[in-house]
CSV table of C-alpha atoms in Angstrom, one decimal:
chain,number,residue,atom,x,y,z
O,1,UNK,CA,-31.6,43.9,93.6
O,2,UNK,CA,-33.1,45.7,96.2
O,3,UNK,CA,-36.4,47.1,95.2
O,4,UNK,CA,-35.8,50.8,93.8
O,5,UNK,CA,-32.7,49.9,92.4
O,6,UNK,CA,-32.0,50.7,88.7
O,7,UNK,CA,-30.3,47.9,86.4
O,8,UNK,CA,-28.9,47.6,83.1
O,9,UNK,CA,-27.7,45.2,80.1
O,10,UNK,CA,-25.7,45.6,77.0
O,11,UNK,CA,-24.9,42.9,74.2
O,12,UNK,CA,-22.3,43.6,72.0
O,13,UNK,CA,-22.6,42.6,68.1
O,14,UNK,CA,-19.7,42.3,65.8
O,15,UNK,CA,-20.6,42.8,62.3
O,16,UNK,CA,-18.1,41.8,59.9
O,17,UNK,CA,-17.8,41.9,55.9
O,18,UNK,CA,-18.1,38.6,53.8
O,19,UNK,CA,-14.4,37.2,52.7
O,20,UNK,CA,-14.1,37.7,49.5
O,21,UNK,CA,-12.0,35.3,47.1
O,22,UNK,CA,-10.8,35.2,43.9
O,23,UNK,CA,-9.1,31.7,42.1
O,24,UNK,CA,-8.1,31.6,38.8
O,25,UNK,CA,-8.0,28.6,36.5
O,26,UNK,CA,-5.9,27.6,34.6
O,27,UNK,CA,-3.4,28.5,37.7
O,28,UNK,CA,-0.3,28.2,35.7
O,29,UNK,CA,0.3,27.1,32.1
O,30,UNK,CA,2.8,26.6,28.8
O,31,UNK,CA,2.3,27.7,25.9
O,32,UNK,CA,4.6,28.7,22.9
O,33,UNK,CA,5.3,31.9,21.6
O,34,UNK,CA,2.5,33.8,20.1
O,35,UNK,CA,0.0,31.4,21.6
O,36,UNK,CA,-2.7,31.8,23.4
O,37,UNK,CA,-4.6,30.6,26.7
O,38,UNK,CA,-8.2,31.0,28.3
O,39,UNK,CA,-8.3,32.1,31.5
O,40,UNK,CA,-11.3,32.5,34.3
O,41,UNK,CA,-11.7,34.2,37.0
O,42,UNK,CA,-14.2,33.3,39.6
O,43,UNK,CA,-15.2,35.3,42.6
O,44,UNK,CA,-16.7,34.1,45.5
O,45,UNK,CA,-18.2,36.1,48.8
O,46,UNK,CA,-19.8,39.1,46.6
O,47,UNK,CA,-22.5,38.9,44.0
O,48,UNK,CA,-20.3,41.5,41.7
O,49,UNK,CA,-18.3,39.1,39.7
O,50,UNK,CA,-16.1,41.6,37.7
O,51,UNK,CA,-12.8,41.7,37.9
O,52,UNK,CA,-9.9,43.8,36.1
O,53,UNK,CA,-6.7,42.1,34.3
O,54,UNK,CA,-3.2,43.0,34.6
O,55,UNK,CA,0.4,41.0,33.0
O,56,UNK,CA,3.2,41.6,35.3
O,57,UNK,CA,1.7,44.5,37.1
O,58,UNK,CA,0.6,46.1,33.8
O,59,UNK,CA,-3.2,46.6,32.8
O,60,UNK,CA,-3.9,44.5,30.2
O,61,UNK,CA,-0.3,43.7,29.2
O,62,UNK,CA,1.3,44.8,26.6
O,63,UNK,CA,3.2,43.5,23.6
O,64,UNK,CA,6.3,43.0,25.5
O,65,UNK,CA,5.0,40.5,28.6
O,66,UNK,CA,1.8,39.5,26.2
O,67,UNK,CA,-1.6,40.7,25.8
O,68,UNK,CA,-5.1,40.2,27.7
O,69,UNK,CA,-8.2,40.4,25.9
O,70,UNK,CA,-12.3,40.0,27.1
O,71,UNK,CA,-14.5,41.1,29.0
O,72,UNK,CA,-15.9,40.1,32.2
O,73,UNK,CA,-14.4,36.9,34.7
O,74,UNK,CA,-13.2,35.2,31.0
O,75,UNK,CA,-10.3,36.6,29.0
O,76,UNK,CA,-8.1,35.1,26.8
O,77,UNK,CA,-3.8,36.0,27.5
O,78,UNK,CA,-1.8,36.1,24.0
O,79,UNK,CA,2.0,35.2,24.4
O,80,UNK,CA,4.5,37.6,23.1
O,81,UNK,CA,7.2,36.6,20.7
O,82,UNK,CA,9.9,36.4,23.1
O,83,UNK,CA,10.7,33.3,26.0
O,84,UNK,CA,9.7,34.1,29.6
O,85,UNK,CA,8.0,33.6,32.5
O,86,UNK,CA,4.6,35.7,33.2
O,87,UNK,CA,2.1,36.5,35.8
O,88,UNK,CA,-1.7,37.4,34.6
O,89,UNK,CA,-3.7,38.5,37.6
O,90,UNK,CA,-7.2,38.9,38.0
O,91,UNK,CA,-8.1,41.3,41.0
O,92,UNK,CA,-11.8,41.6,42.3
O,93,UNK,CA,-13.6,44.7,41.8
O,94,UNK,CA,-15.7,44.4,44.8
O,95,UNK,CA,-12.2,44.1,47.1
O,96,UNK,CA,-9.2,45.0,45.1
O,97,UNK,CA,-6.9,43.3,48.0
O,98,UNK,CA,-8.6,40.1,46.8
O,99,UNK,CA,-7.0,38.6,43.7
O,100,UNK,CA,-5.2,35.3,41.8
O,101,UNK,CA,-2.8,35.1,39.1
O,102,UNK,CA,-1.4,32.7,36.7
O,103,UNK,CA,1.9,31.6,36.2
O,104,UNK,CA,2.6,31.6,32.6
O,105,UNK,CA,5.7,29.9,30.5
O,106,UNK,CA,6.6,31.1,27.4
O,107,UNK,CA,8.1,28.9,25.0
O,108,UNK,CA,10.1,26.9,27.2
O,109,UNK,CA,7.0,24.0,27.1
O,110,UNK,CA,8.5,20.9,26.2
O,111,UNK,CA,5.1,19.5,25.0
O,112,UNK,CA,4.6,20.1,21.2
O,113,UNK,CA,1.4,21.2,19.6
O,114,UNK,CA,0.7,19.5,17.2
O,115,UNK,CA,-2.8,19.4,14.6
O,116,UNK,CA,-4.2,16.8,12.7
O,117,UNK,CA,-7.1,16.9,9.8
O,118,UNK,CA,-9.3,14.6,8.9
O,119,UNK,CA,-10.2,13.7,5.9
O,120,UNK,CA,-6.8,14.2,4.6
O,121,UNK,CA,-7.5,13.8,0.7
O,122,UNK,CA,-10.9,13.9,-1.2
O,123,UNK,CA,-12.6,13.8,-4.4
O,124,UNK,CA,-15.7,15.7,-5.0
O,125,UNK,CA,-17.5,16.5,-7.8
O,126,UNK,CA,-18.3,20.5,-8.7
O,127,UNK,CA,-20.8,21.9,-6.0
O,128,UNK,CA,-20.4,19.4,-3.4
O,129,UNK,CA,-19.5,19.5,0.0
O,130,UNK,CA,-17.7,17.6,2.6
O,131,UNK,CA,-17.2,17.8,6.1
O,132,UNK,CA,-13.8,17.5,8.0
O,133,UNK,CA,-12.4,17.9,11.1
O,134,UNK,CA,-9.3,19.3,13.0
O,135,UNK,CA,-7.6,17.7,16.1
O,136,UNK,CA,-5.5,19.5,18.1
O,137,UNK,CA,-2.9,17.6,21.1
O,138,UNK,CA,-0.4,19.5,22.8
O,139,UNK,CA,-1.9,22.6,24.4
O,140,UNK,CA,-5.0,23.4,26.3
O,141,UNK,CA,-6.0,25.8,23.6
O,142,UNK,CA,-7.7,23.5,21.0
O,143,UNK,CA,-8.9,26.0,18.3
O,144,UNK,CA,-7.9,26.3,15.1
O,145,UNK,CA,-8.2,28.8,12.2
O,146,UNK,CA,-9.5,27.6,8.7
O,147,UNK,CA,-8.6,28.3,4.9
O,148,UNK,CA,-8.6,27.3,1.4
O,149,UNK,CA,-5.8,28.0,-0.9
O,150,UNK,CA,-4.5,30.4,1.4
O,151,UNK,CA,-8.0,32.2,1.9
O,152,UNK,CA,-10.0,32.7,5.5
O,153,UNK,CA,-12.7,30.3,4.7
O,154,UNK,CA,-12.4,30.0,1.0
O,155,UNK,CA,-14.3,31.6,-1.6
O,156,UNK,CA,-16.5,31.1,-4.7
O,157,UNK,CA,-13.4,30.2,-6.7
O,158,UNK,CA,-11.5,28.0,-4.0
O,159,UNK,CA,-14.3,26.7,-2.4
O,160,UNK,CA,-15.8,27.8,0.9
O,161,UNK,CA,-16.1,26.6,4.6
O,162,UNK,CA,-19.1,26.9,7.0
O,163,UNK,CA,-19.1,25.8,10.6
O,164,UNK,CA,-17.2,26.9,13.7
O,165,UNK,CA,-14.8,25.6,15.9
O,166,UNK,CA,-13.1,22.4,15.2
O,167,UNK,CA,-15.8,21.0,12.5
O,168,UNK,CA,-16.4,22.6,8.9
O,169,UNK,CA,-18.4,21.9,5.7
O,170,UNK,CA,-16.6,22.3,2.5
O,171,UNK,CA,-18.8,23.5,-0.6
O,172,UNK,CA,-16.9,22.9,-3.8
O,173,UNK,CA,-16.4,25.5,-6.2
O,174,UNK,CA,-18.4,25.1,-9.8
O,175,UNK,CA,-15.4,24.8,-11.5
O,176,UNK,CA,-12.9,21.8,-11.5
O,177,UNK,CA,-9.3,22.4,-9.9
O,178,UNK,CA,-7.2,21.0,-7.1
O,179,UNK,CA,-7.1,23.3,-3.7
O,180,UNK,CA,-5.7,22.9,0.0
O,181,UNK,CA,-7.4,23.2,2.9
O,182,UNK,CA,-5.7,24.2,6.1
O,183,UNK,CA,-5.9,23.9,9.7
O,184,UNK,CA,-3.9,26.2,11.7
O,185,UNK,CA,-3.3,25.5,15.4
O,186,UNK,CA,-4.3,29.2,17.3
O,187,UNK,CA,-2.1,27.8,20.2
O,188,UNK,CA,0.6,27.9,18.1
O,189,UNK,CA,0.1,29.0,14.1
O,190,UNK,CA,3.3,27.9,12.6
O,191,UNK,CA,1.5,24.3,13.2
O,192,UNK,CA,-0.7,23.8,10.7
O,193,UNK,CA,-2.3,20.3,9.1
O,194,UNK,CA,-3.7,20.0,5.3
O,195,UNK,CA,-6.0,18.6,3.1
O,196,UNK,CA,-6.3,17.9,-0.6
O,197,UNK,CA,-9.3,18.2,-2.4
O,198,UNK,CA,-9.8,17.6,-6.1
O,199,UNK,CA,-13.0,19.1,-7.8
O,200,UNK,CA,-13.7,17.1,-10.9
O,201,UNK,CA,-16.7,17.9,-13.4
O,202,UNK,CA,-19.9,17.1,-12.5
O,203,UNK,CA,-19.7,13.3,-14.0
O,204,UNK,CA,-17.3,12.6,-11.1
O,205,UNK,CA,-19.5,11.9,-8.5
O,206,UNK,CA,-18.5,12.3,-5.0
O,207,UNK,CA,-17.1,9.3,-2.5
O,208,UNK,CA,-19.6,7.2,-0.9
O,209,UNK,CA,-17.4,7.1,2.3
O,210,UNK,CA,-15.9,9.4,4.4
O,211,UNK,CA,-12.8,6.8,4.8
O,212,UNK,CA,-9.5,8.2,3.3
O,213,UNK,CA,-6.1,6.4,3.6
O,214,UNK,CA,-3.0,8.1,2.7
O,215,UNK,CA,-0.8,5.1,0.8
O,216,UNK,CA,2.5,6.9,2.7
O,217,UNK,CA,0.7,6.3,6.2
O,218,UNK,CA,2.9,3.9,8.1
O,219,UNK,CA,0.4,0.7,7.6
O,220,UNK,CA,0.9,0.9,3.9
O,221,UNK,CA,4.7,2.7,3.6
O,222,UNK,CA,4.8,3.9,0.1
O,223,UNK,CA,7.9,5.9,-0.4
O,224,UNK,CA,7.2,7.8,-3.6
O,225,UNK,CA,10.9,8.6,-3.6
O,226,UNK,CA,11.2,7.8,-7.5
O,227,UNK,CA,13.2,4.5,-6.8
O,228,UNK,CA,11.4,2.6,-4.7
O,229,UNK,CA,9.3,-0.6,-5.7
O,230,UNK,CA,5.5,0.9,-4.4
O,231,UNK,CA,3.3,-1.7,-5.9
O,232,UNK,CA,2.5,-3.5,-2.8
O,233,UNK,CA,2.0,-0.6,-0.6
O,234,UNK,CA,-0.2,0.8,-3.2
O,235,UNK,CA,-2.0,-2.1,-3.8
O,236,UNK,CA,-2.5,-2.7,0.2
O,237,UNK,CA,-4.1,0.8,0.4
O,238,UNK,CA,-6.6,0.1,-2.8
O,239,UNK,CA,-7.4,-3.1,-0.6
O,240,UNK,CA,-7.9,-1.4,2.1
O,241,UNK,CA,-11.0,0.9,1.1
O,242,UNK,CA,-12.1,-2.2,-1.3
O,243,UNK,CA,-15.8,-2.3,-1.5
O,244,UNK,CA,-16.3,1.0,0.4
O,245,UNK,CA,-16.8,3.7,-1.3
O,246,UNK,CA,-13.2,5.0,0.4
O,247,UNK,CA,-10.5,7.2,-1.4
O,248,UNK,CA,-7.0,6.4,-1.7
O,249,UNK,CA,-4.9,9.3,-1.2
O,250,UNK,CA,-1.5,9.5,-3.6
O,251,UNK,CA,0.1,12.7,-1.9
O,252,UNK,CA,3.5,14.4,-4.2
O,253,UNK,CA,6.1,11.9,-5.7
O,254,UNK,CA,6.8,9.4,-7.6
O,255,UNK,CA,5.8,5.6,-7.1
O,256,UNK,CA,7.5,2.9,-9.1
O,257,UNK,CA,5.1,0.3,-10.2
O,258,UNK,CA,6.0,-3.1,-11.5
O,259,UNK,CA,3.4,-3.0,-14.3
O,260,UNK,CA,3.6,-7.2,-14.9
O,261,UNK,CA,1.5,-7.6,-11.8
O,262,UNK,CA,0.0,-4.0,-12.0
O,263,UNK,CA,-2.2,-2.3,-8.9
O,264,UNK,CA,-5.2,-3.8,-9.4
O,265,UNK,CA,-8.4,-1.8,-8.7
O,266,UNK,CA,-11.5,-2.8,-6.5
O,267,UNK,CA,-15.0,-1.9,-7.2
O,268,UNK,CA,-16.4,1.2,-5.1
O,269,UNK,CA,-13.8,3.4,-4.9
O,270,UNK,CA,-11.6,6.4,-5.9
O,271,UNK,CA,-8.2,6.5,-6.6
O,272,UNK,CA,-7.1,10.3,-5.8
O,273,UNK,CA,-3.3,11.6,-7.0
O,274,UNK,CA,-2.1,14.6,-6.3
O,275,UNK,CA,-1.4,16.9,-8.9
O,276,UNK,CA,2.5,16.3,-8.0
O,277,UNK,CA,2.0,12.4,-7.8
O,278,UNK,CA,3.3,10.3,-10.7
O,279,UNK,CA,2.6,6.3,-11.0
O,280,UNK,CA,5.6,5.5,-13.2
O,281,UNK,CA,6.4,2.0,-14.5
O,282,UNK,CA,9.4,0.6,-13.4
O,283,UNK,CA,11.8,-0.2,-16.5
O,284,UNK,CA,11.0,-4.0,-18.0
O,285,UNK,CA,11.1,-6.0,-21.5
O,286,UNK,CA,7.5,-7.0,-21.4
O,287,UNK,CA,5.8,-6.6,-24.7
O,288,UNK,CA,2.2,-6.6,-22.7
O,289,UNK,CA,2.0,-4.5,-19.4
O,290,UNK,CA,-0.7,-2.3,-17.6
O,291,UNK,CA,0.3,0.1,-14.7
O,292,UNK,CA,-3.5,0.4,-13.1
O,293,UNK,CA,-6.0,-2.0,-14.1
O,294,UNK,CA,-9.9,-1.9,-13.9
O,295,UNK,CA,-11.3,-5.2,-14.5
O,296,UNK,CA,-14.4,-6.6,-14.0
O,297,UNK,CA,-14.8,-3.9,-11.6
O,298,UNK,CA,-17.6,-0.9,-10.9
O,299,UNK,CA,-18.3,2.4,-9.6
O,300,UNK,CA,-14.6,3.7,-9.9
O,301,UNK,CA,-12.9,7.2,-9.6
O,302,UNK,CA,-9.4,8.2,-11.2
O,303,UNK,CA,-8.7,11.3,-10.1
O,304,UNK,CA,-5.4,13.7,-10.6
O,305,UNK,CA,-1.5,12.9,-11.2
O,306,UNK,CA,-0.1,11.2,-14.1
O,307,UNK,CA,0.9,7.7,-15.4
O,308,UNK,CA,4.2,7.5,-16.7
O,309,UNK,CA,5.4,4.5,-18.9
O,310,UNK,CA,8.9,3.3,-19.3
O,311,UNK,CA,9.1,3.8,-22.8
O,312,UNK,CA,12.7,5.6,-23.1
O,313,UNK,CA,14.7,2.8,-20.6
O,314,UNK,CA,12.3,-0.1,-22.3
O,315,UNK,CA,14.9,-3.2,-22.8
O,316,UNK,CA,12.5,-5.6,-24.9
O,317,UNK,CA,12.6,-5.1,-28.9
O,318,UNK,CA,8.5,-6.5,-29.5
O,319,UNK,CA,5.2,-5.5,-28.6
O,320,UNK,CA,3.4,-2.1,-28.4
O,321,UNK,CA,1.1,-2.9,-25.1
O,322,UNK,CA,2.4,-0.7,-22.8
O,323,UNK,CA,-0.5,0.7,-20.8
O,324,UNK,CA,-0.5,3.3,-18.8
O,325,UNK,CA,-4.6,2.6,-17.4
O,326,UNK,CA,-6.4,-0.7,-18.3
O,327,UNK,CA,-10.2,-1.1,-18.5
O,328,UNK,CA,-11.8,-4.0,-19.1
O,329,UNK,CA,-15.0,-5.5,-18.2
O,330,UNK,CA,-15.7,-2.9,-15.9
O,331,UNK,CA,-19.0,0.0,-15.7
O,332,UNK,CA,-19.4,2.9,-14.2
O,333,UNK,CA,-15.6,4.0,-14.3
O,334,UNK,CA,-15.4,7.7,-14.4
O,335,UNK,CA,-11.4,9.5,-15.0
């Protein structure tokens, strides 16, 4: 420039906001009615995380379109009782333009939620405790709700529960009885999965195993349909936990037992019946027969249900063996 000649520069300087984004996960779901869902929101581009909940455009939702309820980027979306499709939307409090929402069926899943409970049957001697656990399959939503007889968690009379989520401890109550335990599915509560316990005095000590098989499970196929021959499935199952410490579960009916060859019992176990299940002798002319048999065996429990003889359809005209339990030989037998 020639000298004496003023000059002058400018820069210019865009300044712009940080994008803000919202996702929300799950981003669409199934569930059936009444159930419920997790949800979280996650913001990204501003250091406020909150964010505000709506269902179809309302605020929280309402009973109608289903109901939102936490605090914070987590809430948890219960279904109404009615089929449908729903949105829940999370919008970001630091840019209320900004937000995600979930697309949410109804009842119209075609998975099914189901819930399992494991042990399903034990035998425990007044005052002490036993742990089980719930499985849920079908729905993202894996919790489950827990009673006894009917009770949230049991009492001093049914028996109570400690623990959270899908693992409890059951205390026995100090008196003897037979009680349920329950597992309901919070995904869906008309699914719900049981277990039997029997409290027996304090002379009944409690299974050395955790290991509990259910003589109607599909490996052993007792019917217990009052007509059909059960000894071998019965007999498979007491095989089955032979030498363990195990329990054989007997749920409700009535097995028929061909008491010539008898189910033989093994040392170290129990034998648990519901207080619906009957072992009942199917009809014969023997003069000498024995529905259950200990012998030469040890460290047995007889819990529960009855033993029913034949006596009224009996077609021989001698002898007066007829038993209903044989021991013989055996120690430590408690029933």
């Amino acid at each position: 420039l020639p000298s004496g000649t003023a000059s002058a520069a400018s820069l210019s300087v865009n300044v712009t906001a940080p994008t803000i984004g919202v996702t929300l996960t799950p981003p669409s779901a199934s569930i059936p009615l009444g159930g419920t869902l997790a949800l979280t929101a996650t913001v990204s581009g501003s250091s406020n995380s909150s964010v505000t909940w709506d269902v179809d455009g309302i605020p929280n939702g309402n009973t109608t379109v289903g109901t939102v309820t936490g605090t914070g980027p987590s809430a948890t979306y219960k279904a109404p009782s009615s089929a449908g499709s729903h949105a829940v939307t999370a919008t970001s409090v630091a840019d209320p333009n900004q937000h995600a929402s979930s697309a949410v069926s109804v009842g119209t899943s075609s998975t099914t939620v189901s819930v399992s409970l494991s042990p399903g049957a034990v035998s425990l001697a007044t005052g002490a405790t036993q742990a089980f656990t719930a499985s849920v399959s079908g729905s993202t939503n894996t919790a489950v709700t827990w009673a006894v007889d009917g009770y949230a968690n049991g009492n001093t009379n049914v028996g109570t529960l400690t623990g959270t989520g899908s693992s409890v401890t059951y205390t026995a109550p100090s008196l003897a009885g037979n009680h349920t335990l329950t597992a309901t599915s919070q995904a869906d509560p008309t699914k719900v999965a049981s277990a039997s316990v029997t409290v027996s005095a304090n002379c009944a000590p409690s299974p050395a195993s955790a290991l509990v098989v259910n003589v109607k499970d599909a490996a052993y196929g007792a019917k217990g349909d009052g007509s059909t021959d059960d000894t071998a499935a019965l007999q498979k199952a007491v095989n089955a936990v032979a030498g363990t410490g195990g329990t054989v579960s007997i749920p409700d009916g009535t097995y028929m037992v061909n008491a010539l060859t008898s189910v033989l019992l093994k040392s170290n176990m129990t034998l648990s019946l519901s207080s619906g299940a009957v072992l009942k002798a199917i009809t014969n002319g023997a003069s000498n027969y024995a529905i259950v048999v200990a012998s030469g065996v040890n460290h047995v429990n007889i819990v529960g249900g009855t033993i029913l003889g034949e006596r009224s359809t009996h077609t021989g005209t001698t002898g007066e063996w007829g038993m209903g339990l044989k021991i013989t030989g055996s120690q430590s037998i408690v029933v």
